[in-house]
Amino acid sequence: ARQQAQRARLRLPPLPTTTIGSFPQTPAIRAARAAHRRGTLGEAEYQAQMRAEIERAVRTQEALGLDVLVHGEAERNDMVEYFGEQLEGFAFTANGWVQSYGSRCVKPPVLYGDVARPRAMTVDWTVYAQSLTARPMKGMLTGPVTILQWSFVRDDQPRSRTCEQIAWAIRDEVADLEAAGIAIVQIDEPAIREGLPLRRALWKPYLDWATRAFRISACGVQDTTQIHTHMCYSEFNDILPEIAAMDADVITIETSRSDMELLRGFGSFKYPNEIGPGVYDIHSPRVPGVEEMARLLRKAAEVVPARNLWVNPDCGLKTRGWPETEAALRHMVQAAQALRPALAAA
């Protein structure tokens, strides 16, 4: 019923194209955020610069022919830090950098108290982006488990309780996005698998409260509001029942580097909802060709019903430059468009 209601509202073509959320964080974007934090760039000027970056991202996506758009996240320094700065119960260090991978570093927040959301965190940016286009605009949120996993967490209560507090705060944001007319909300959970305890006997209790936290964050939305989640860095074949229990309408996953082998488990399991397997690796500046991506899509359609497939990159595009981003997305859209006639005939 939810799938039918969403398809009636969104009216997307077969193999709908989208991205994971972030677009290139240029030196100008980083400089503006740093100046705003120092107080040398006023709020009005900062808002104007960020809105200009959002408009650039929207216009670029429209020109490329993407079906579901994102605002690009120019205003966000990090997918956890950005939300922690706006939620009660978090504190931040000035120089507490931790290596993420390679030369990429993050500053994990200190989650010391009860979590609450005093005000909307993303609604204004998302609504502005939606006002620029008639195409669906995704609201972009970080999920409760990932915020928990990528923070230094209080140890005076169970992690499950802290995660539930975060989930209710994210749920408030989802409700506000829906009330503002946003038809698709993505709640990213790239860290859900890395939270698994070392002892396999403890997996079930963890997965029970982790999947429950995700369901809380997305609960109460109308059938016509589509919930997405994104996961990367992981293999999921051994926890597919729990992934299904999250009950996201669409899951996007990192699969291109495995040549779609990671997707086979979803096919064998008969995953009930829609899936966007990544068709190109965003960790490299290399731009794959149209046929290369089309081959991966054909391979995906062998294990997942084509009517349930989305087309997207592996992950967000924050670390890439605009030239390779535009070239790769143009090829991705062309690959999807080339396969649509055969899909419709089938």
PDB file of C-alpha atoms in Angstrom, residues 1 50 63 71 75 81 94 98 110 129 140 145 153 156 178-179 211 224 230 240 243 250 266 304 336 341 343 345:
ATOM      1  CA  ALA A   1       0.000   0.000   0.000  1.00  0.00           C
ATOM      2  CA  MET A  50      24.804  28.832   1.101  1.00  0.00           C
ATOM      3  CA  ALA A  63      20.419  19.912 -16.245  1.00  0.00           C
ATOM      4  CA  HIS A  71      20.117  20.200  -1.808  1.00  0.00           C
ATOM      5  CA  GLU A  75      25.978  24.099   5.021  1.00  0.00           C
ATOM      6  CA  GLU A  81      28.739  17.089  13.939  1.00  0.00           C
ATOM      7  CA  ALA A  94      37.993  22.467  19.283  1.00  0.00           C
ATOM      8  CA  VAL A  98      39.949  11.512  14.739  1.00  0.00           C
ATOM      9  CA  VAL A 110      30.733  14.187  23.223  1.00  0.00           C
ATOM     10  CA  ALA A 129      15.773  23.811  -2.272  1.00  0.00           C
ATOM     11  CA  MET A 140      18.573  14.514   4.344  1.00  0.00           C
ATOM     12  CA  VAL A 145      22.483   4.674  15.300  1.00  0.00           C
ATOM     13  CA  VAL A 153      28.800   8.379  24.345  1.00  0.00           C
ATOM     14  CA  ASP A 156      25.817   6.030  32.807  1.00  0.00           C
ATOM     15  CA  GLU A 178       6.744  16.043   5.993  1.00  0.00           C
ATOM     16  CA  ALA A 179       4.549  18.893   7.237  1.00  0.00           C
ATOM     17  CA  THR A 211      16.446  -1.377  14.127  1.00  0.00           C
ATOM     18  CA  THR A 224       2.683   8.894   0.617  1.00  0.00           C
ATOM     19  CA  HIS A 230      21.692   4.746   2.947  1.00  0.00           C
ATOM     20  CA  LEU A 240      19.495  -9.020   5.996  1.00  0.00           C
ATOM     21  CA  ILE A 243      17.923  -4.666   7.517  1.00  0.00           C
ATOM     22  CA  VAL A 250      14.126   2.473  -0.283  1.00  0.00           C
ATOM     23  CA  PHE A 266      19.218  -9.118  -1.168  1.00  0.00           C
ATOM     24  CA  VAL A 304      16.243  -7.697  -7.834  1.00  0.00           C
ATOM     25  CA  ALA A 336      19.361   4.502 -16.736  1.00  0.00           C
ATOM     26  CA  PRO A 341      12.708   0.954 -22.821  1.00  0.00           C
ATOM     27  CA  LEU A 343      12.463  -2.536 -18.736  1.00  0.00           C
ATOM     28  CA  ALA A 345       8.869  -3.892 -22.544  1.00  0.00           C
TER      29      ALA A 345
END
